[in-house]
XYZ file of C-alpha atoms in Angstrom:
764
model
C 0.221 0.124 -0.017
C 1.477 3.539 -1.085
C 3.040 5.554 1.970
C 1.598 8.930 3.114
C 3.747 11.881 2.063
C 4.021 14.097 5.130
C 3.479 17.256 5.650
C 5.964 19.918 7.325
C 6.688 19.014 11.025
C 4.619 20.582 13.406
C 5.529 22.354 16.257
C 7.775 20.394 18.502
C 5.474 21.147 21.860
C 2.290 20.751 20.246
C 3.492 17.325 18.776
C 5.007 16.267 22.326
C 1.443 17.479 23.893
C -0.616 15.276 21.651
C 1.732 12.474 22.473
C 1.345 13.229 25.963
C -2.394 13.151 26.098
C -2.544 9.787 23.882
C -0.342 7.948 26.589
C -2.720 9.374 29.390
C -0.193 12.063 30.425
C -2.802 15.178 30.084
C 0.016 17.416 31.592
C 1.348 21.014 31.190
C 4.562 21.284 32.816
C 4.386 25.033 33.335
C 1.292 24.847 34.925
C 1.776 22.007 37.666
C 1.489 22.761 41.484
C 4.514 21.020 43.349
C 2.180 18.275 44.668
C 1.061 17.538 41.165
C 4.430 17.994 39.828
C 5.989 15.182 42.314
C 2.604 12.990 41.435
C 3.411 13.389 37.504
C 7.363 12.628 38.012
C 6.300 9.250 39.989
C 3.702 8.286 37.399
C 6.396 9.113 34.405
C 9.340 7.067 36.213
C 7.210 4.007 36.527
C 6.130 4.104 33.116
C 9.561 4.841 31.512
C 10.947 2.177 33.196
C 8.273 -0.374 31.919
C 9.108 0.790 28.417
C 13.045 0.441 28.860
C 12.704 -2.833 30.179
C 10.218 -3.649 27.197
C 12.855 -2.280 25.092
C 16.265 -3.241 26.299
C 15.692 -6.219 28.496
C 12.879 -8.069 26.677
C 13.160 -7.055 23.003
C 9.724 -5.943 22.724
C 9.190 -2.556 22.597
C 5.545 -0.856 22.969
C 5.754 2.485 21.655
C 7.492 4.221 19.137
C 10.526 5.974 19.910
C 9.314 9.678 19.274
C 6.665 8.630 21.805
C 9.124 7.319 24.287
C 11.190 10.336 23.672
C 8.234 12.722 24.170
C 7.829 11.148 27.634
C 11.397 11.874 28.800
C 10.804 15.423 27.700
C 7.934 15.531 29.746
C 9.891 14.150 32.910
C 12.911 16.506 32.140
C 10.629 19.551 31.582
C 8.667 18.811 35.444
C 12.220 18.063 36.828
C 13.798 21.446 35.385
C 10.713 23.386 37.213
C 10.964 21.705 40.105
C 14.732 20.395 41.113
C 14.115 19.264 44.545
C 11.499 16.645 43.448
C 14.070 14.841 41.417
C 13.489 11.251 42.282
C 16.103 8.693 43.219
C 14.569 6.447 40.339
C 14.314 9.342 38.109
C 14.496 8.279 34.061
C 17.144 11.217 33.590
C 19.561 9.241 35.521
C 18.619 5.671 34.007
C 19.982 4.162 30.901
C 18.447 1.045 29.234
C 17.462 -1.823 31.449
C 18.726 -3.962 34.312
C 20.331 -7.216 32.385
C 18.952 -10.372 32.092
C 19.633 -12.967 35.065
C 19.849 -15.565 32.345
C 23.507 -14.074 31.492
C 26.696 -13.490 33.545
C 26.614 -10.019 34.794
C 29.433 -7.531 33.497
C 30.348 -4.250 35.093
C 31.222 -1.796 32.311
C 34.492 0.195 33.414
C 33.292 2.990 31.625
C 29.379 3.661 31.336
C 27.516 2.743 28.132
C 25.380 5.858 27.630
C 22.259 6.817 25.827
C 22.152 9.442 23.138
C 20.099 12.968 23.199
C 17.834 13.569 20.079
C 16.796 16.325 17.979
C 14.319 16.303 15.371
C 15.053 19.263 12.743
C 17.227 22.120 11.825
C 16.365 24.128 15.012
C 17.187 21.509 17.404
C 20.539 20.790 15.932
C 21.589 24.479 15.726
C 20.389 24.567 19.569
C 22.553 21.782 20.661
C 25.555 23.130 18.875
C 25.289 26.460 20.344
C 25.015 24.702 23.268
C 28.534 23.202 23.113
C 29.829 26.149 22.158
C 28.619 27.700 25.230
C 29.698 24.811 27.549
C 33.443 25.349 25.904
C 33.038 29.277 25.857
C 34.015 29.193 21.960
C 32.863 32.010 19.955
C 30.762 31.711 16.901
C 33.305 31.784 14.396
C 35.724 29.285 16.116
C 36.361 26.166 14.044
C 34.412 23.090 15.629
C 34.164 19.710 13.761
C 31.805 17.041 14.064
C 31.674 13.331 12.432
C 28.243 12.133 11.364
C 27.519 8.570 10.701
C 24.218 6.240 10.153
C 22.378 5.428 13.527
C 22.274 1.696 13.525
C 19.011 0.096 14.586
C 20.762 -2.910 16.477
C 21.974 -3.651 19.975
C 24.825 -2.054 21.692
C 28.137 -4.379 21.793
C 30.999 -3.603 24.027
C 34.218 -5.853 22.857
C 37.459 -6.060 25.384
C 40.738 -6.874 23.857
C 43.520 -7.704 26.084
C 46.749 -8.446 24.201
C 45.276 -8.065 21.153
C 42.944 -11.185 21.952
C 39.071 -10.895 22.434
C 38.416 -11.847 25.762
C 35.057 -10.386 26.349
C 31.695 -8.983 24.879
C 28.913 -7.365 26.806
C 25.668 -6.064 26.309
C 25.040 -2.522 27.388
C 22.379 -3.863 29.880
C 21.180 -0.673 32.169
C 24.278 1.490 30.898
C 26.554 0.445 34.326
C 26.176 -3.373 34.327
C 25.621 -5.734 30.935
C 25.605 -9.473 30.140
C 28.187 -11.383 29.100
C 27.825 -12.811 25.466
C 31.191 -13.475 24.489
C 30.588 -16.997 23.074
C 27.829 -15.374 20.686
C 30.146 -12.537 19.814
C 32.981 -15.228 18.824
C 30.592 -16.677 16.211
C 30.008 -12.774 14.456
C 31.900 -13.274 11.472
C 32.472 -9.562 11.079
C 34.223 -9.317 14.748
C 37.780 -10.061 14.696
C 39.241 -12.637 17.542
C 42.486 -10.731 17.406
C 43.662 -7.556 16.886
C 47.183 -6.611 14.728
C 50.373 -5.766 16.558
C 49.708 -2.097 15.530
C 46.717 -2.298 18.105
C 47.382 -1.635 21.962
C 47.337 -4.176 24.417
C 43.865 -3.186 25.926
C 41.167 -1.525 24.307
C 37.366 -1.948 24.670
C 35.964 -1.102 21.302
C 32.172 -0.733 21.129
C 29.688 -0.719 18.216
C 26.214 -2.381 17.393
C 25.536 -5.777 16.457
C 22.959 -5.658 13.743
C 20.973 -8.236 10.894
C 21.084 -6.836 7.652
C 17.511 -6.842 5.601
C 18.619 -9.640 3.502
C 19.488 -11.927 6.385
C 16.399 -10.774 8.362
C 14.153 -12.181 5.147
C 16.309 -15.550 4.891
C 15.966 -16.119 8.785
C 11.972 -15.344 8.993
C 11.549 -17.680 5.871
C 13.610 -20.418 7.913
C 11.640 -19.559 11.027
C 8.064 -20.292 8.937
C 9.331 -23.315 7.189
C 10.098 -24.615 10.566
C 6.962 -23.837 12.219
C 8.824 -21.193 14.683
C 7.555 -17.820 15.313
C 9.063 -15.240 13.019
C 10.545 -11.788 14.340
C 8.731 -8.557 13.838
C 11.752 -6.603 12.578
C 15.472 -6.714 12.010
C 16.339 -5.086 15.158
C 14.648 -7.721 17.462
C 15.851 -10.535 15.336
C 19.512 -9.145 16.029
C 18.565 -8.892 19.855
C 17.178 -12.303 20.008
C 20.125 -14.062 18.267
C 22.899 -12.200 20.351
C 21.052 -12.768 23.597
C 20.909 -16.568 22.825
C 21.966 -19.375 25.983
C 23.383 -21.519 22.936
C 26.001 -19.859 20.868
C 25.313 -22.317 17.906
C 21.936 -20.772 17.634
C 23.742 -17.341 17.304
C 25.978 -18.887 14.481
C 23.216 -20.033 12.482
C 21.921 -16.331 12.223
C 24.022 -14.318 10.365
C 24.513 -11.188 12.235
C 27.083 -8.100 11.284
C 28.992 -5.329 13.380
C 29.950 -1.997 12.841
C 32.658 -0.281 15.328
C 31.928 3.472 16.511
C 33.193 3.988 20.084
C 35.619 2.525 22.637
C 35.391 2.385 26.446
C 38.296 1.736 28.670
C 41.315 2.362 26.516
C 44.806 3.573 28.461
C 45.845 5.022 24.978
C 44.303 5.889 21.472
C 45.707 5.619 18.219
C 44.460 9.266 17.629
C 43.301 12.662 18.823
C 40.174 13.030 17.147
C 37.072 10.508 16.703
C 37.671 9.978 12.595
C 41.193 9.699 13.473
C 40.225 6.392 15.686
C 37.951 4.892 13.950
C 40.199 4.958 10.722
C 42.478 3.074 12.869
C 39.434 0.603 13.851
C 39.329 0.160 9.823
C 43.475 -0.535 10.114
C 42.941 -3.184 12.850
C 39.909 -4.992 10.859
C 36.836 -3.895 12.462
C 34.081 -3.034 10.231
C 33.296 1.041 10.162
C 30.572 2.307 8.981
C 31.374 3.873 5.068
C 29.155 6.817 5.202
C 30.847 8.183 8.377
C 32.059 11.464 7.516
C 33.728 14.563 9.339
C 31.609 17.978 8.369
C 32.698 21.472 10.119
C 29.937 23.346 9.528
C 25.726 23.135 10.356
C 25.447 23.407 6.438
C 27.531 20.168 6.093
C 25.727 18.118 8.784
C 22.335 18.704 7.291
C 23.618 17.708 3.647
C 24.777 14.909 4.607
C 21.907 13.964 7.099
C 19.617 14.405 3.882
C 22.073 12.159 1.500
C 22.257 9.393 4.188
C 18.160 9.979 4.405
C 17.734 9.822 0.747
C 19.971 6.582 0.358
C 17.812 4.746 3.419
C 15.487 2.567 1.599
C 18.426 1.310 -0.465
C 20.923 0.595 2.360
C 21.509 -3.149 3.365
C 20.419 -2.578 7.144
C 17.666 -0.264 8.928
C 18.700 3.026 10.195
C 16.600 5.352 12.143
C 18.947 8.367 12.139
C 22.650 10.357 12.071
C 24.470 10.516 14.915
C 26.622 13.644 15.186
C 29.869 13.773 17.678
C 32.337 16.637 18.391
C 35.594 14.917 16.504
C 38.262 16.339 18.557
C 38.464 13.924 21.751
C 40.207 16.787 23.818
C 36.837 18.602 23.461
C 34.851 15.396 24.183
C 36.660 15.144 27.711
C 36.148 18.551 28.272
C 32.148 18.232 27.616
C 31.914 15.055 29.402
C 28.970 13.593 30.306
C 25.392 14.093 31.456
C 23.587 11.404 33.914
C 22.730 9.141 31.267
C 23.971 11.046 27.547
C 27.221 12.693 26.401
C 27.334 16.295 26.063
C 29.376 15.975 23.001
C 27.134 13.631 20.752
C 23.259 13.880 19.733
C 21.363 11.634 17.326
C 19.244 13.693 14.514
C 16.327 10.952 14.021
C 14.479 10.614 10.886
C 10.915 11.866 10.567
C 8.067 8.882 11.314
C 6.497 6.875 8.446
C 3.326 6.978 7.245
C 1.088 4.206 5.807
C -3.171 3.543 5.013
C -5.086 0.672 6.139
C -8.442 -0.310 7.558
C -9.718 -0.461 11.107
C -11.587 -3.579 10.629
C -12.779 -3.651 14.649
C -12.047 -2.164 18.077
C -11.757 -4.490 20.837
C -11.114 -4.424 24.463
C -8.191 -6.330 26.613
C -8.315 -5.896 30.241
C -5.109 -5.537 32.033
C -3.142 -6.932 35.281
C -4.622 -3.909 37.111
C -8.325 -4.211 35.637
C -7.745 -1.320 33.042
C -9.845 -1.596 29.632
C -7.480 -0.673 26.601
C -8.940 -0.641 23.831
C -7.127 -2.009 20.584
C -7.656 -1.579 16.987
C -7.734 -4.737 14.863
C -6.290 -3.460 11.385
C -6.084 -5.031 7.634
C -2.633 -5.795 8.059
C -0.274 -3.164 6.062
C 3.471 -3.007 5.619
C 4.991 0.272 7.593
C 8.448 0.783 7.117
C 9.265 -2.556 6.384
C 6.767 -4.019 9.262
C 3.443 -5.683 8.436
C 1.228 -4.556 11.430
C -2.217 -5.990 11.904
C -3.158 -4.045 15.305
C -2.495 -1.034 17.435
C -3.245 0.445 20.812
C -5.944 3.014 20.938
C -5.039 3.790 24.627
C -8.238 5.109 25.971
C -11.891 5.900 25.238
C -10.955 9.665 24.746
C -8.085 8.872 22.375
C -11.165 6.738 20.225
C -13.138 9.506 20.311
C -10.855 12.200 19.293
C -10.011 13.983 22.498
C -7.334 14.465 24.705
C -7.547 14.252 28.691
C -8.509 17.977 28.528
C -11.010 17.896 26.447
C -9.083 19.492 23.347
C -9.134 17.873 20.193
C -6.204 15.482 19.111
C -7.335 14.854 15.590
C -9.042 17.659 14.165
C -11.397 17.948 11.237
C -11.708 20.728 8.939
C -14.279 22.606 10.940
C -12.229 22.308 14.185
C -14.239 18.903 15.672
C -12.663 15.933 16.946
C -12.592 12.967 14.210
C -13.179 9.866 16.162
C -12.373 6.290 15.191
C -14.989 3.768 14.080
C -14.509 0.068 12.474
C -14.651 0.681 8.634
C -12.532 3.810 8.775
C -9.470 4.506 6.556
C -7.099 5.409 9.185
C -3.428 6.703 8.881
C -0.877 4.764 10.946
C 2.582 6.285 11.993
C 5.681 4.439 12.797
C 8.953 5.997 14.410
C 10.424 2.902 15.088
C 10.266 -0.690 15.062
C 7.279 -1.205 16.979
C 3.542 -1.484 16.754
C 2.382 2.311 15.412
C -0.291 4.301 16.488
C -3.231 5.785 14.346
C -2.637 9.564 14.053
C -5.299 10.403 11.617
C -8.295 9.027 10.002
C -9.954 10.056 6.207
C -13.537 10.925 6.681
C -14.324 11.072 3.140
C -14.034 7.073 3.088
C -15.996 6.433 6.366
C -18.915 4.053 5.520
C -22.365 5.091 5.699
C -23.041 2.370 8.202
C -20.048 3.234 10.596
C -21.266 3.272 13.862
C -19.618 5.485 16.985
C -17.499 3.312 19.551
C -19.232 2.904 22.806
C -16.837 2.564 25.922
C -17.949 -0.787 27.616
C -19.660 -0.564 30.980
C -18.962 -4.019 31.884
C -15.880 -5.742 31.954
C -15.895 -8.392 28.931
C -13.835 -10.836 30.912
C -16.113 -11.236 33.999
C -19.279 -9.115 33.698
C -18.375 -7.058 36.727
C -19.233 -3.153 36.315
C -16.430 -1.463 34.458
C -15.981 2.509 36.190
C -14.007 5.489 35.119
C -12.695 7.508 38.021
C -12.648 10.991 37.955
C -9.440 12.449 36.815
C -8.570 9.091 35.276
C -8.239 8.346 31.623
C -8.629 4.706 31.921
C -11.808 2.922 32.489
C -11.228 -0.146 34.807
C -12.983 -3.301 36.108
C -14.057 -3.238 39.783
C -13.869 -7.573 39.900
C -10.246 -7.855 41.603
C -9.357 -11.292 42.224
C -12.698 -12.601 40.733
C -11.848 -10.858 37.151
C -9.795 -14.256 35.087
C -8.080 -11.410 33.241
C -6.562 -9.767 36.360
C -5.673 -13.108 37.948
C -4.069 -14.373 35.170
C -1.706 -11.618 34.817
C -1.473 -11.013 38.479
C 0.153 -14.116 38.630
C 2.293 -13.817 35.700
C 3.099 -10.914 37.205
C 4.335 -12.569 40.419
C 6.537 -15.380 38.650
C 8.164 -12.537 36.464
C 11.834 -12.045 36.134
C 11.996 -9.175 38.361
C 9.638 -10.629 40.795
C 9.867 -14.398 42.132
C 11.353 -15.636 38.806
C 10.655 -19.380 39.258
C 12.197 -21.270 36.487
C 9.896 -23.493 34.677
C 6.517 -21.655 35.472
C 6.248 -19.160 32.869
C 2.908 -17.426 31.298
C 2.058 -20.772 29.626
C 2.162 -22.882 32.850
C 0.403 -20.137 34.840
C -2.579 -19.691 32.394
C -2.352 -24.033 32.156
C -2.791 -24.153 35.899
C -5.131 -21.540 36.392
C -7.246 -23.033 34.014
C -7.160 -26.064 35.719
C -7.853 -25.106 39.133
C -4.338 -25.904 40.641
C -3.659 -22.301 41.296
C -5.797 -19.246 42.091
C -3.307 -17.100 43.909
C 0.657 -16.639 44.912
C 0.577 -18.629 47.895
C -0.998 -22.103 46.046
C 2.038 -21.977 44.401
C 4.201 -22.943 47.087
C 1.624 -25.978 47.808
C 1.714 -27.415 44.978
C 4.296 -29.812 45.685
C 2.123 -31.045 48.769
C -0.722 -31.613 46.858
C 0.935 -32.993 43.110
C 4.339 -34.226 44.334
C 5.784 -37.502 45.817
C 2.563 -39.786 45.861
C 0.631 -37.854 42.907
C 3.845 -36.847 40.875
C 1.785 -38.434 37.762
C -0.549 -35.736 37.919
C 2.287 -32.978 37.365
C 3.935 -35.738 34.733
C 0.972 -36.146 32.486
C 0.257 -32.444 32.016
C 1.471 -31.163 28.465
C 5.527 -30.056 28.645
C 6.058 -31.937 31.892
C 7.792 -35.410 32.710
C 9.668 -36.701 35.532
C 12.427 -34.728 35.533
C 10.759 -31.347 34.704
C 8.305 -31.998 37.122
C 10.802 -32.413 39.856
C 13.191 -29.253 38.319
C 9.614 -27.192 39.232
C 9.004 -28.347 42.478
C 13.011 -27.677 43.034
C 12.907 -24.042 41.535
C 9.736 -23.055 43.846
C 11.400 -24.387 46.895
C 14.573 -22.059 46.203
C 12.136 -19.115 46.020
C 10.596 -19.701 49.137
C 13.766 -17.358 50.321
C 13.158 -14.194 48.630
C 14.556 -10.414 49.023
C 12.306 -8.137 50.326
C 12.438 -6.057 47.388
C 11.377 -8.946 44.613
C 8.313 -9.502 47.134
C 6.963 -5.934 47.391
C 7.374 -5.875 43.471
C 5.969 -9.158 43.215
C 2.746 -8.371 44.970
C 1.304 -6.436 41.846
C 0.367 -3.120 43.490
C -0.697 -0.413 41.386
C 2.141 2.192 40.651
C 5.074 0.080 42.081
C 7.932 -0.755 39.724
C 10.917 -2.699 40.346
C 12.966 0.453 41.417
C 10.039 1.635 43.576
C 9.913 -1.477 45.253
C 13.548 -1.004 46.156
C 13.264 2.109 47.569
C 10.780 0.828 49.797
C 12.780 -2.390 51.004
C 15.738 0.179 51.511
C 13.762 2.311 53.962
C 12.078 -0.455 55.966
C 14.646 -3.218 55.683
C 12.635 -6.108 56.774
C 9.002 -7.376 56.234
C 7.498 -7.018 59.620
C 8.712 -3.384 59.661
C 7.270 -2.744 56.269
C 3.912 -4.527 56.970
C 3.666 -2.531 60.480
C 4.114 0.531 58.860
C 1.815 0.134 56.039
C -0.827 -1.063 58.675
C -0.438 1.975 60.869
C -0.250 4.403 57.432
C -3.870 2.834 56.382
C -4.922 3.186 59.990
C -3.779 7.116 59.865
C -5.474 7.277 56.287
C -8.926 6.038 57.207
C -8.889 8.413 60.437
C -8.086 11.321 58.286
C -10.512 14.211 57.397
C -11.977 13.361 54.302
C -11.082 16.946 52.584
C -7.445 15.932 53.583
C -7.529 13.284 51.049
C -6.802 15.744 48.120
C -3.898 17.318 49.959
C -1.582 14.148 51.235
C 1.172 16.030 52.350
C -1.129 17.435 55.283
C -2.601 14.173 56.326
C -1.218 13.597 59.936
C 0.188 10.448 61.008
C 3.868 9.178 61.656
C 3.582 6.404 59.552
C 2.075 8.410 56.623
C 4.269 11.031 56.857
C 7.545 8.510 57.059
C 6.118 7.074 53.634
C 5.688 10.327 51.755
C 9.191 11.296 53.056
C 10.920 8.356 51.049
C 12.867 10.149 48.429
C 11.031 8.980 44.930
C 7.642 7.761 46.612
C 5.103 10.363 46.113
C 1.446 10.401 47.260
C 0.178 8.319 44.398
C 2.295 5.567 45.209
C 1.774 5.795 48.475
C -1.846 6.021 48.668
C -2.018 2.638 46.136
C 0.414 0.696 48.469
C -1.386 1.621 51.463
C -4.766 0.555 50.177
C -3.548 -2.425 48.840
C -2.877 -3.437 52.624
C -5.817 -2.005 53.812
C -8.100 -4.189 51.703
C -9.201 -7.482 53.487
C -9.136 -9.802 50.521
C -5.491 -8.820 49.484
C -4.232 -8.959 53.232
C -5.732 -12.480 53.399
C -3.726 -13.750 50.332
C -1.010 -12.045 51.335
C -0.796 -13.520 54.810
C -1.154 -17.137 53.676
C 1.668 -16.165 51.000
C 4.442 -14.636 53.808
C 3.352 -18.149 55.612
C 5.214 -20.176 53.191
C 8.328 -17.517 52.631
C 11.605 -16.746 54.501
C 12.036 -12.906 53.949
C 15.725 -11.757 53.410
C 16.130 -8.098 54.858
C 17.245 -5.478 52.813
C 20.741 -4.349 52.664
C 21.195 -0.876 53.398
C 22.502 1.663 50.629
C 25.980 1.583 50.099
C 27.726 4.715 51.581
C 28.978 7.107 48.786
C 32.898 7.487 48.333
C 33.321 10.877 46.120
C 34.964 13.469 47.458
C 31.990 16.083 47.391
C 29.649 12.905 48.050
C 26.486 14.295 49.886
C 27.961 18.110 49.870
C 25.798 21.487 48.616
C 28.040 23.738 46.457
C 26.942 27.043 44.973
C 28.315 28.908 42.482
C 28.586 32.683 42.206
C 30.128 35.557 40.329
C 31.801 35.302 36.923
C 33.843 32.089 36.262
C 36.785 32.802 33.796
C 38.559 29.222 34.037
C 35.533 27.253 32.693
C 32.160 27.778 32.010
C 29.475 27.378 34.505
C 28.361 24.217 33.083
C 31.123 22.812 32.703
C 31.892 23.665 36.654
C 28.493 22.324 37.552
C 29.008 19.029 35.683
C 32.555 18.700 37.279
C 30.981 18.881 41.079
C 28.368 16.609 40.008
C 30.607 14.436 38.905
C 32.284 14.666 42.203
C 28.861 13.769 44.219
C 28.058 17.147 44.713
C 24.450 18.271 44.633
C 24.654 22.194 43.070
C 22.337 24.819 44.265
C 21.517 28.198 43.221
C 20.900 30.009 46.498
C 22.832 30.078 49.463
C 21.655 28.548 52.899
C 22.444 27.137 56.296
C 22.639 23.842 54.167
C 25.324 24.940 52.094
C 28.519 23.119 52.240
C 30.783 25.445 50.003
C 30.724 28.632 47.877
C 33.058 28.523 44.801
C 33.246 32.795 44.687
C 34.352 34.161 40.961
C 35.071 37.772 40.253
C 32.109 40.276 40.685
C 30.718 37.913 43.470
C 28.197 39.795 45.618
C 25.132 39.066 47.821
C 25.650 35.384 47.955
C 29.326 35.864 49.011
C 27.998 38.340 51.439
C 25.344 35.712 52.948
C 27.841 32.974 53.195
C 30.374 35.558 54.974
C 27.300 35.720 57.538
C 26.860 32.379 57.727
C 30.187 31.306 58.086
C 30.327 28.971 55.382
C 33.520 27.255 53.119
C 34.530 29.615 50.541
C 36.827 29.303 47.414
C 38.025 31.333 44.714
C 37.908 30.009 41.409
C 41.552 29.065 41.654
C 40.701 26.583 44.755
C 37.881 25.309 43.084
C 40.167 24.044 40.130
C 42.560 22.325 42.408
C 39.349 20.523 44.243
C 38.174 19.591 40.602
C 41.482 18.316 39.544
C 41.848 16.085 42.467
C 45.162 18.314 43.695
C 43.497 19.720 46.946
C 40.943 18.590 49.636
C 38.352 21.251 50.309
C 39.842 22.237 53.429
C 43.199 22.749 51.648
C 41.382 24.680 49.044
C 39.599 27.170 51.608
C 42.948 27.451 53.422
C 44.890 28.384 50.440
C 41.977 30.972 49.300
C 42.000 32.820 52.393
C 45.728 33.028 51.954
C 45.453 34.485 48.851
C 42.617 37.042 49.896
């Protein structure tokens, strides 16, 4: 089916607001008060973490890259407005997702970061202007970049010692990845040894990917063998590289491009381009379309050239990556929490296609959410055949955002709804299920009927209601709803929760359907009911034999001892993800302490004046206040946790489970050992030795928090020439003060704070 010609890109802010509405975040960052901002950051942290896990750990993304980036921009905008609300589990401090437990872990010597994005010429100009400001470079000063295609594959780090490949690791969460050395050794494009001119130690980073031709051949073979085909080359590459059996990887031809490095005591050149040329000389494949550019015009011209060639390239790309060429400047620019300042990705526009919306079905999720899903006449969008797409919520189907404003607007300004039979326009900005962005009313059948939200759950017949302020309609059936029971149990045995080997989604569904289990505690009585003396009952189930049955019972027994954070996550409390469960576990340390605190908080919440429920910070109570005081736990999550434990059926089910378990106490957070860890630093006056941005970045790298105002909590004031009121206030409070020369000594690690303060006093 023919592709739809795209119009000029609309305003980025308007695009983001449309995406936020579609994903259920009807939020104006500039209009949020502090309470609403904290709640929004809590929701965003959980939602972005879920998408990180789906993309990086499970190779099954649920939203496109553009929507994901829009969620991150919303999070960043709120954090910029309220810096003190930045959460411990903030997406701005996170890269990728935790590595799979199926592989040995590898701690990266240097973090494997993500990239920031630009989407048009104006954003690219802003990026380059920001680089110049950070480096204090005038507009006419030379500043060269490299430009290379952004390969859509899986990041891979190759460690060579004495010029031999000794380790290969995936990116994982950026700090820790998966050991895939055996699989990397069977990739023909990766040399096992480097030539004599290469250094004794270097970690080379790049992208493992699958060509379009190899992907087509793999899917043809999968279909011939009756196996599941892959959705796209990226998923095929990720799935192939992360095989436990390297022989399977060897049968799936992967390719590799080198483009960066990690630990490297000595580099062969002083520029990005020079190092890539050395990689090429050492026998490593480097993308031939990489080019050095000296102006914005050259960068844009190369971007356009690569974009025009994109359909004919033998591999999938989704943009162009720009990097500052001079390595000395890269070192000065340094890193943000999750991205380098010296590089960015210029993404290509989304691809679009037309098809027919054949039906709107309802799916019931683990928490009872009723989500409309579009069933589509299959259509190819950017090389991927699509037959369904999420419609998010009933407002989205009707054509409105949660604020009542149209998100698909007709010629007269009215909202355009979606109906079965409509000709719809799909947009795909990444290798994922796309979203429906528009409908052609001129082609709407006369008999097409508007969508009517269900008033009862299609799974259990319970009343379905939409709470005030919520974008999603939910089933009220709770534990009696089959969809929720299935999903709750699947979540309970999932990788981040109890992770019981041999008890996956298929087994959970089968055991539940046959009445073998109905709640988590039943899993731990399986052996007593179907084990010794009755083992044949389990052996005769599809997929089980004597050995596999015994292995399952053994795996269940191993999980009777469970860390507190995994238990909390496994309970499936709404709004509590893995990071949030970790925060709660570290705060309360033990299950009895956590359980008692939640019971007390529930009593305090029940006794509170109903009018205060909208103002959680003002609700009296020691336990409730302590829960809200946890950095990273907001009112929405706190209330969800407390109400979960206040519900009698939930408590009864949890009590039956706890009786089966031995719960490990949480480990207290490790003490930070950075030179300025936990200290608050303020900069004032004009800095001449480095830009303000560079000074702030250096302070944060040393563990400090940088503040814009002086108070009794300030640990150090750095005063450049022209310092005024802040310096005066610091003197009145008796705070430690250094001049810029002293700060330079601290930043370089040559002097402690006390030494620098004393030296500054002597100079004064």
